[in-house]
Amino acid sequence: MTKLGVMCSGRGTDLQSIIDAIQRGELNAEISIVLTDKPNVMALERADKAGIKNICVDRKKFSNRADFEKELLKNLEGVDLVVLAGFMRILSPEFVRHYEGRLMNIHPSLLPAFPGAHAHRDVLAYGVKVSGCTVHFVDEGTDSGPIILQAAVEVHDDDTEETLSARILEKEHIIYPQAIKLFVEGKLKIVGRHVIIKGR
Ligand code: GAR
């Protein structure tokens, strides 16, 4: 059974979509651990409720990133795929290399448009008519790794960051479990910056 390590920073609705897909029998994987970089966040409660081991590796308690990441790595030992689900920290090139091809992220825009920590704000400020979300393998850049799946939504004239993010989240909750399922079934092949999906 493929073992997942899910890393979150807050609310954890993307985490919940993965838990739900496993519980519905749609995703043949187990979440070995949920890690957060902040204490008292909803992601920890969601993991608790689902009976999943969860640990807060509080970034504030570490004087440097190397020590923080050493603790993350220790807790992720034995995991086959690391899933970033609203994890709002940039990981070092060393961490990324350690999990090359086994580290996924979801970003709330149609990459390569609007990378970074304020995608919804940037989308609304720019005035694009379509946005969405992207699941990608993580490389050493920011939101720049090979793309696995994307889904689009319309941007409305009266959208706020909240309404746009809610519409995009609905799609996130569909495509993140799908992308993980493709990985689990061995259907993803990374060729340069392309991800070939077997059988498509
Ligand atoms: C999601 O919209 C996810 O795409 C985004 O954070 C949100 C987490 O929501 N991730 C990033 O912006 C990563 N750069 P959640 O805590 O409810 O899952």
PDB file of C-alpha atoms and ligand atoms in Angstrom:
ATOM      1  CA  MET A   1       0.000   0.000   0.000  1.00  0.00           C
ATOM      2  CA  THR A   2       1.419   3.386  -0.989  1.00  0.00           C
ATOM      3  CA  LYS A   3       2.245   5.462   2.061  1.00  0.00           C
ATOM      4  CA  LEU A   4       1.529   9.198   1.904  1.00  0.00           C
ATOM      5  CA  GLY A   5       2.965  11.951   4.072  1.00  0.00           C
ATOM      6  CA  VAL A   6       0.753  15.047   3.865  1.00  0.00           C
ATOM      7  CA  MET A   7       2.107  18.444   4.873  1.00  0.00           C
ATOM      8  CA  CYS A   8      -0.238  21.355   5.638  1.00  0.00           C
ATOM      9  CA  SER A   9      -0.148  24.834   7.154  1.00  0.00           C
ATOM     10  CA  GLY A  10      -3.782  25.548   7.979  1.00  0.00           C
ATOM     11  CA  ARG A  11      -7.364  24.638   7.266  1.00  0.00           C
ATOM     12  CA  GLY A  12      -6.678  21.333   5.547  1.00  0.00           C
ATOM     13  CA  THR A  13      -9.588  21.044   3.109  1.00  0.00           C
ATOM     14  CA  ASP A  14      -7.252  19.574   0.480  1.00  0.00           C
ATOM     15  CA  LEU A  15      -6.087  17.060   3.097  1.00  0.00           C
ATOM     16  CA  GLN A  16      -9.752  16.276   3.798  1.00  0.00           C
ATOM     17  CA  SER A  17     -10.397  15.561   0.117  1.00  0.00           C
ATOM     18  CA  ILE A  18      -7.584  12.973   0.193  1.00  0.00           C
ATOM     19  CA  ILE A  19      -8.891  11.411   3.413  1.00  0.00           C
ATOM     20  CA  ASP A  20     -12.385  11.245   1.893  1.00  0.00           C
ATOM     21  CA  ALA A  21     -11.155   9.664  -1.368  1.00  0.00           C
ATOM     22  CA  ILE A  22      -9.341   6.962   0.641  1.00  0.00           C
ATOM     23  CA  GLN A  23     -12.385   6.366   2.846  1.00  0.00           C
ATOM     24  CA  ARG A  24     -14.661   6.087  -0.202  1.00  0.00           C
ATOM     25  CA  GLY A  25     -12.328   3.434  -1.596  1.00  0.00           C
ATOM     26  CA  GLU A  26     -11.389   5.574  -4.607  1.00  0.00           C
ATOM     27  CA  LEU A  27      -7.751   5.980  -3.658  1.00  0.00           C
ATOM     28  CA  ASN A  28      -5.786   2.901  -2.673  1.00  0.00           C
ATOM     29  CA  ALA A  29      -3.266   4.536  -0.344  1.00  0.00           C
ATOM     30  CA  GLU A  30      -2.775   5.239   3.319  1.00  0.00           C
ATOM     31  CA  ILE A  31      -1.792   8.483   4.981  1.00  0.00           C
ATOM     32  CA  SER A  32       1.055   7.524   7.330  1.00  0.00           C
ATOM     33  CA  ILE A  33       1.426  10.983   8.787  1.00  0.00           C
ATOM     34  CA  VAL A  34       0.113  14.534   8.610  1.00  0.00           C
ATOM     35  CA  LEU A  35       2.707  17.186   9.394  1.00  0.00           C
ATOM     36  CA  THR A  36       2.088  20.871   9.955  1.00  0.00           C
ATOM     37  CA  ASP A  37       4.522  23.736  10.430  1.00  0.00           C
ATOM     38  CA  LYS A  38       2.113  25.544  12.781  1.00  0.00           C
ATOM     39  CA  PRO A  39       0.364  24.480  15.984  1.00  0.00           C
ATOM     40  CA  ASN A  40      -3.412  24.424  16.520  1.00  0.00           C
ATOM     41  CA  VAL A  41      -4.415  24.329  12.877  1.00  0.00           C
ATOM     42  CA  MET A  42      -7.507  22.579  11.556  1.00  0.00           C
ATOM     43  CA  ALA A  43      -5.451  20.133   9.502  1.00  0.00           C
ATOM     44  CA  LEU A  44      -4.303  18.511  12.768  1.00  0.00           C
ATOM     45  CA  GLU A  45      -7.908  18.194  13.962  1.00  0.00           C
ATOM     46  CA  ARG A  46      -8.955  16.640  10.669  1.00  0.00           C
ATOM     47  CA  ALA A  47      -6.149  14.072  10.928  1.00  0.00           C
ATOM     48  CA  ASP A  48      -7.089  13.312  14.541  1.00  0.00           C
ATOM     49  CA  LYS A  49     -10.706  12.802  13.581  1.00  0.00           C
ATOM     50  CA  ALA A  50      -9.684  10.360  10.860  1.00  0.00           C
ATOM     51  CA  GLY A  51      -7.362   8.491  13.235  1.00  0.00           C
ATOM     52  CA  ILE A  52      -4.228   9.538  11.344  1.00  0.00           C
ATOM     53  CA  LYS A  53      -0.933  10.159  13.132  1.00  0.00           C
ATOM     54  CA  ASN A  54      -0.232  13.883  13.126  1.00  0.00           C
ATOM     55  CA  ILE A  55       2.613  16.020  14.360  1.00  0.00           C
ATOM     56  CA  CYS A  56       3.242  19.735  14.404  1.00  0.00           C
ATOM     57  CA  VAL A  57       6.859  20.532  13.540  1.00  0.00           C
ATOM     58  CA  ASP A  58       6.621  24.147  14.642  1.00  0.00           C
ATOM     59  CA  ARG A  59       8.910  26.224  12.406  1.00  0.00           C
ATOM     60  CA  LYS A  60       9.165  28.848  15.152  1.00  0.00           C
ATOM     61  CA  LYS A  61      10.934  26.367  17.402  1.00  0.00           C
ATOM     62  CA  PHE A  62      13.841  25.951  14.984  1.00  0.00           C
ATOM     63  CA  SER A  63      16.536  28.554  14.554  1.00  0.00           C
ATOM     64  CA  ASN A  64      17.239  27.559  10.955  1.00  0.00           C
ATOM     65  CA  ARG A  65      15.573  25.832   8.010  1.00  0.00           C
ATOM     66  CA  ALA A  66      18.066  22.957   7.897  1.00  0.00           C
ATOM     67  CA  ASP A  67      17.156  21.792  11.407  1.00  0.00           C
ATOM     68  CA  PHE A  68      13.441  22.278  10.717  1.00  0.00           C
ATOM     69  CA  GLU A  69      13.673  20.163   7.565  1.00  0.00           C
ATOM     70  CA  LYS A  70      15.765  17.514   9.313  1.00  0.00           C
ATOM     71  CA  GLU A  71      12.843  17.055  11.702  1.00  0.00           C
ATOM     72  CA  LEU A  72      10.384  16.900   8.791  1.00  0.00           C
ATOM     73  CA  LEU A  73      12.531  14.262   7.058  1.00  0.00           C
ATOM     74  CA  LYS A  74      12.749  12.225  10.238  1.00  0.00           C
ATOM     75  CA  ASN A  75       8.967  12.163  10.524  1.00  0.00           C
ATOM     76  CA  LEU A  76       8.504  11.354   6.850  1.00  0.00           C
ATOM     77  CA  GLU A  77      10.746   8.301   6.931  1.00  0.00           C
ATOM     78  CA  GLY A  78       9.207   5.368   5.029  1.00  0.00           C
ATOM     79  CA  VAL A  79       6.762   7.553   3.117  1.00  0.00           C
ATOM     80  CA  ASP A  80       6.459   6.873  -0.651  1.00  0.00           C
ATOM     81  CA  LEU A  81       4.941  10.208  -1.690  1.00  0.00           C
ATOM     82  CA  VAL A  82       5.017  13.580   0.046  1.00  0.00           C
ATOM     83  CA  VAL A  83       1.887  15.619  -0.624  1.00  0.00           C
ATOM     84  CA  LEU A  84       1.949  19.357   0.007  1.00  0.00           C
ATOM     85  CA  ALA A  85      -1.623  20.380   0.781  1.00  0.00           C
ATOM     86  CA  GLY A  86      -1.659  24.085   1.567  1.00  0.00           C
ATOM     87  CA  PHE A  87       1.879  23.926   2.957  1.00  0.00           C
ATOM     88  CA  MET A  88       2.947  27.555   2.780  1.00  0.00           C
ATOM     89  CA  ARG A  89       6.730  27.265   3.082  1.00  0.00           C
ATOM     90  CA  ILE A  90       9.384  27.010   0.434  1.00  0.00           C
ATOM     91  CA  LEU A  91      11.409  23.833   0.867  1.00  0.00           C
ATOM     92  CA  SER A  92      15.167  23.799   0.338  1.00  0.00           C
ATOM     93  CA  PRO A  93      16.754  22.356  -2.824  1.00  0.00           C
ATOM     94  CA  GLU A  94      18.177  19.555  -0.632  1.00  0.00           C
ATOM     95  CA  PHE A  95      14.710  18.565   0.605  1.00  0.00           C
ATOM     96  CA  VAL A  96      13.285  18.738  -2.914  1.00  0.00           C
ATOM     97  CA  ARG A  97      16.125  16.615  -4.341  1.00  0.00           C
ATOM     98  CA  HIS A  98      15.636  14.036  -1.579  1.00  0.00           C
ATOM     99  CA  TYR A  99      12.051  13.509  -2.756  1.00  0.00           C
ATOM    100  CA  GLU A 100      12.603  14.070  -6.465  1.00  0.00           C
ATOM    101  CA  GLY A 101       9.625  12.680  -8.378  1.00  0.00           C
ATOM    102  CA  ARG A 102       7.907  11.869  -5.070  1.00  0.00           C
ATOM    103  CA  LEU A 103       6.874  15.369  -3.966  1.00  0.00           C
ATOM    104  CA  MET A 104       3.596  16.909  -5.158  1.00  0.00           C
ATOM    105  CA  ASN A 105       2.000  20.302  -4.633  1.00  0.00           C
ATOM    106  CA  ILE A 106      -1.318  21.911  -5.474  1.00  0.00           C
ATOM    107  CA  HIS A 107      -1.411  25.563  -6.411  1.00  0.00           C
ATOM    108  CA  PRO A 108      -4.570  27.662  -6.818  1.00  0.00           C
ATOM    109  CA  SER A 109      -3.937  29.051 -10.316  1.00  0.00           C
ATOM    110  CA  LEU A 110      -3.287  27.786 -13.806  1.00  0.00           C
ATOM    111  CA  LEU A 111       0.487  27.660 -13.659  1.00  0.00           C
ATOM    112  CA  PRO A 112       2.768  29.034 -14.946  1.00  0.00           C
ATOM    113  CA  ALA A 113       0.434  32.027 -14.442  1.00  0.00           C
ATOM    114  CA  PHE A 114       0.293  33.496 -10.952  1.00  0.00           C
ATOM    115  CA  PRO A 115       2.803  31.493  -8.899  1.00  0.00           C
ATOM    116  CA  GLY A 116       3.560  32.483  -5.309  1.00  0.00           C
ATOM    117  CA  ALA A 117       1.636  32.959  -2.106  1.00  0.00           C
ATOM    118  CA  HIS A 118      -1.109  35.337  -3.362  1.00  0.00           C
ATOM    119  CA  ALA A 119      -2.498  33.672  -6.454  1.00  0.00           C
ATOM    120  CA  HIS A 120      -6.148  34.745  -6.008  1.00  0.00           C
ATOM    121  CA  ARG A 121      -5.265  38.346  -5.300  1.00  0.00           C
ATOM    122  CA  ASP A 122      -2.934  38.422  -8.302  1.00  0.00           C
ATOM    123  CA  VAL A 123      -5.535  36.787 -10.587  1.00  0.00           C
ATOM    124  CA  LEU A 124      -8.181  39.368  -9.618  1.00  0.00           C
ATOM    125  CA  ALA A 125      -5.760  42.278  -9.948  1.00  0.00           C
ATOM    126  CA  TYR A 126      -4.721  41.161 -13.424  1.00  0.00           C
ATOM    127  CA  GLY A 127      -8.251  40.728 -14.744  1.00  0.00           C
ATOM    128  CA  VAL A 128      -7.981  37.283 -16.340  1.00  0.00           C
ATOM    129  CA  LYS A 129     -11.288  35.603 -17.213  1.00  0.00           C
ATOM    130  CA  VAL A 130     -10.224  32.042 -16.429  1.00  0.00           C
ATOM    131  CA  SER A 131      -8.222  30.666 -13.527  1.00  0.00           C
ATOM    132  CA  GLY A 132      -8.058  27.318 -11.789  1.00  0.00           C
ATOM    133  CA  CYS A 133      -5.667  24.986 -10.049  1.00  0.00           C
ATOM    134  CA  THR A 134      -2.597  22.926 -10.852  1.00  0.00           C
ATOM    135  CA  VAL A 135      -1.153  19.758  -9.345  1.00  0.00           C
ATOM    136  CA  HIS A 136       2.545  19.483 -10.087  1.00  0.00           C
ATOM    137  CA  PHE A 137       5.694  17.722  -9.011  1.00  0.00           C
ATOM    138  CA  VAL A 138       7.884  20.049  -6.999  1.00  0.00           C
ATOM    139  CA  ASP A 139      11.229  21.112  -8.394  1.00  0.00           C
ATOM    140  CA  GLU A 140      13.744  23.552  -6.985  1.00  0.00           C
ATOM    141  CA  GLY A 141      11.851  26.623  -8.229  1.00  0.00           C
ATOM    142  CA  THR A 142       8.648  28.158  -6.886  1.00  0.00           C
ATOM    143  CA  ASP A 143       5.547  26.495  -8.374  1.00  0.00           C
ATOM    144  CA  SER A 144       7.610  25.628 -11.448  1.00  0.00           C
ATOM    145  CA  GLY A 145       7.723  21.812 -11.499  1.00  0.00           C
ATOM    146  CA  PRO A 146       6.283  19.415 -14.107  1.00  0.00           C
ATOM    147  CA  ILE A 147       2.486  19.689 -14.313  1.00  0.00           C
ATOM    148  CA  ILE A 148       0.345  16.611 -13.623  1.00  0.00           C
ATOM    149  CA  LEU A 149      -3.271  17.856 -13.778  1.00  0.00           C
ATOM    150  CA  GLN A 150      -5.038  21.199 -14.107  1.00  0.00           C
ATOM    151  CA  ALA A 151      -8.671  22.314 -13.855  1.00  0.00           C
ATOM    152  CA  ALA A 152     -10.127  25.636 -14.955  1.00  0.00           C
ATOM    153  CA  VAL A 153     -12.872  27.845 -13.528  1.00  0.00           C
ATOM    154  CA  GLU A 154     -14.376  31.097 -14.771  1.00  0.00           C
ATOM    155  CA  VAL A 155     -13.444  34.309 -13.002  1.00  0.00           C
ATOM    156  CA  HIS A 156     -16.522  36.483 -12.430  1.00  0.00           C
ATOM    157  CA  ASP A 157     -16.570  40.291 -12.492  1.00  0.00           C
ATOM    158  CA  ASP A 158     -17.846  40.432  -8.922  1.00  0.00           C
ATOM    159  CA  ASP A 159     -15.467  37.796  -7.539  1.00  0.00           C
ATOM    160  CA  THR A 160     -13.614  38.413  -4.291  1.00  0.00           C
ATOM    161  CA  GLU A 161     -10.616  36.371  -3.174  1.00  0.00           C
ATOM    162  CA  GLU A 162     -13.059  34.354  -1.047  1.00  0.00           C
ATOM    163  CA  THR A 163     -15.577  33.556  -3.798  1.00  0.00           C
ATOM    164  CA  LEU A 164     -12.872  32.758  -6.351  1.00  0.00           C
ATOM    165  CA  SER A 165     -10.950  30.591  -3.911  1.00  0.00           C
ATOM    166  CA  ALA A 166     -14.128  28.676  -2.975  1.00  0.00           C
ATOM    167  CA  ARG A 167     -14.861  27.938  -6.666  1.00  0.00           C
ATOM    168  CA  ILE A 168     -11.282  26.808  -7.246  1.00  0.00           C
ATOM    169  CA  LEU A 169     -11.197  24.679  -4.074  1.00  0.00           C
ATOM    170  CA  GLU A 170     -14.087  22.585  -5.410  1.00  0.00           C
ATOM    171  CA  LYS A 171     -11.844  21.656  -8.343  1.00  0.00           C
ATOM    172  CA  GLU A 172      -8.790  21.167  -6.092  1.00  0.00           C
ATOM    173  CA  HIS A 173     -10.722  18.593  -4.114  1.00  0.00           C
ATOM    174  CA  ILE A 174     -11.371  16.635  -7.307  1.00  0.00           C
ATOM    175  CA  ILE A 175      -7.995  16.790  -9.045  1.00  0.00           C
ATOM    176  CA  TYR A 176      -5.643  16.322  -6.069  1.00  0.00           C
ATOM    177  CA  PRO A 177      -6.949  12.841  -5.169  1.00  0.00           C
ATOM    178  CA  GLN A 178      -6.992  12.032  -8.917  1.00  0.00           C
ATOM    179  CA  ALA A 179      -3.340  13.013  -9.327  1.00  0.00           C
ATOM    180  CA  ILE A 180      -2.322  10.995  -6.268  1.00  0.00           C
ATOM    181  CA  LYS A 181      -4.267   8.012  -7.632  1.00  0.00           C
ATOM    182  CA  LEU A 182      -2.342   8.252 -10.921  1.00  0.00           C
ATOM    183  CA  PHE A 183       0.928   8.227  -8.949  1.00  0.00           C
ATOM    184  CA  VAL A 184      -0.191   5.294  -6.803  1.00  0.00           C
ATOM    185  CA  GLU A 185      -1.142   3.311  -9.901  1.00  0.00           C
ATOM    186  CA  GLY A 186       2.282   3.959 -11.447  1.00  0.00           C
ATOM    187  CA  LYS A 187       0.765   5.899 -14.336  1.00  0.00           C
ATOM    188  CA  LEU A 188       2.930   9.036 -14.141  1.00  0.00           C
ATOM    189  CA  LYS A 189       6.203   9.311 -16.004  1.00  0.00           C
ATOM    190  CA  ILE A 190       8.287  12.467 -15.799  1.00  0.00           C
ATOM    191  CA  VAL A 191      10.077  13.278 -19.049  1.00  0.00           C
ATOM    192  CA  GLY A 192      11.945  16.555 -18.729  1.00  0.00           C
ATOM    193  CA  ARG A 193       9.293  19.060 -17.752  1.00  0.00           C
ATOM    194  CA  HIS A 194       6.471  16.921 -19.100  1.00  0.00           C
ATOM    195  CA  VAL A 195       4.433  14.425 -17.130  1.00  0.00           C
ATOM    196  CA  ILE A 196       3.206  11.620 -19.362  1.00  0.00           C
ATOM    197  CA  ILE A 197       0.030   9.975 -18.069  1.00  0.00           C
ATOM    198  CA  LYS A 198      -0.089   6.341 -19.163  1.00  0.00           C
ATOM    199  CA  GLY A 199      -3.334   5.306 -20.813  1.00  0.00           C
ATOM    200  CA  ARG A 200      -4.402   8.846 -21.758  1.00  0.00           C
TER     201      ARG A 200
HETATM  202  C1  GAR B   1      -5.363  25.694  -1.323  1.00  0.00           C
HETATM  203  O1  GAR B   1      -6.107  26.596  -2.102  1.00  0.00           O
HETATM  204  C2  GAR B   1      -4.044  25.386  -2.004  1.00  0.00           C
HETATM  205  O2  GAR B   1      -4.131  25.366  -3.403  1.00  0.00           O
HETATM  206  C3  GAR B   1      -3.213  26.546  -1.551  1.00  0.00           C
HETATM  207  O3  GAR B   1      -3.549  26.735  -0.204  1.00  0.00           O
HETATM  208  C4  GAR B   1      -4.908  26.358  -0.017  1.00  0.00           C
HETATM  209  C5  GAR B   1      -4.973  25.399   1.140  1.00  0.00           C
HETATM  210  O4  GAR B   1      -6.289  25.192   1.547  1.00  0.00           O
HETATM  211  N1  GAR B   1      -1.810  26.291  -1.699  1.00  0.00           N
HETATM  212  C6  GAR B   1      -0.932  27.226  -2.013  1.00  0.00           C
HETATM  213  O5  GAR B   1      -1.240  28.392  -2.183  1.00  0.00           O
HETATM  214  C7  GAR B   1       0.496  26.745  -2.142  1.00  0.00           C
HETATM  215  N2  GAR B   1       1.315  27.781  -2.666  1.00  0.00           N
HETATM  216  P1  GAR B   1      -6.614  24.113   2.638  1.00  0.00           P
HETATM  217  O6  GAR B   1      -5.720  24.398   3.851  1.00  0.00           O
HETATM  218  O7  GAR B   1      -8.052  24.280   2.936  1.00  0.00           O
HETATM  219  O8  GAR B   1      -6.302  22.752   2.045  1.00  0.00           O
END
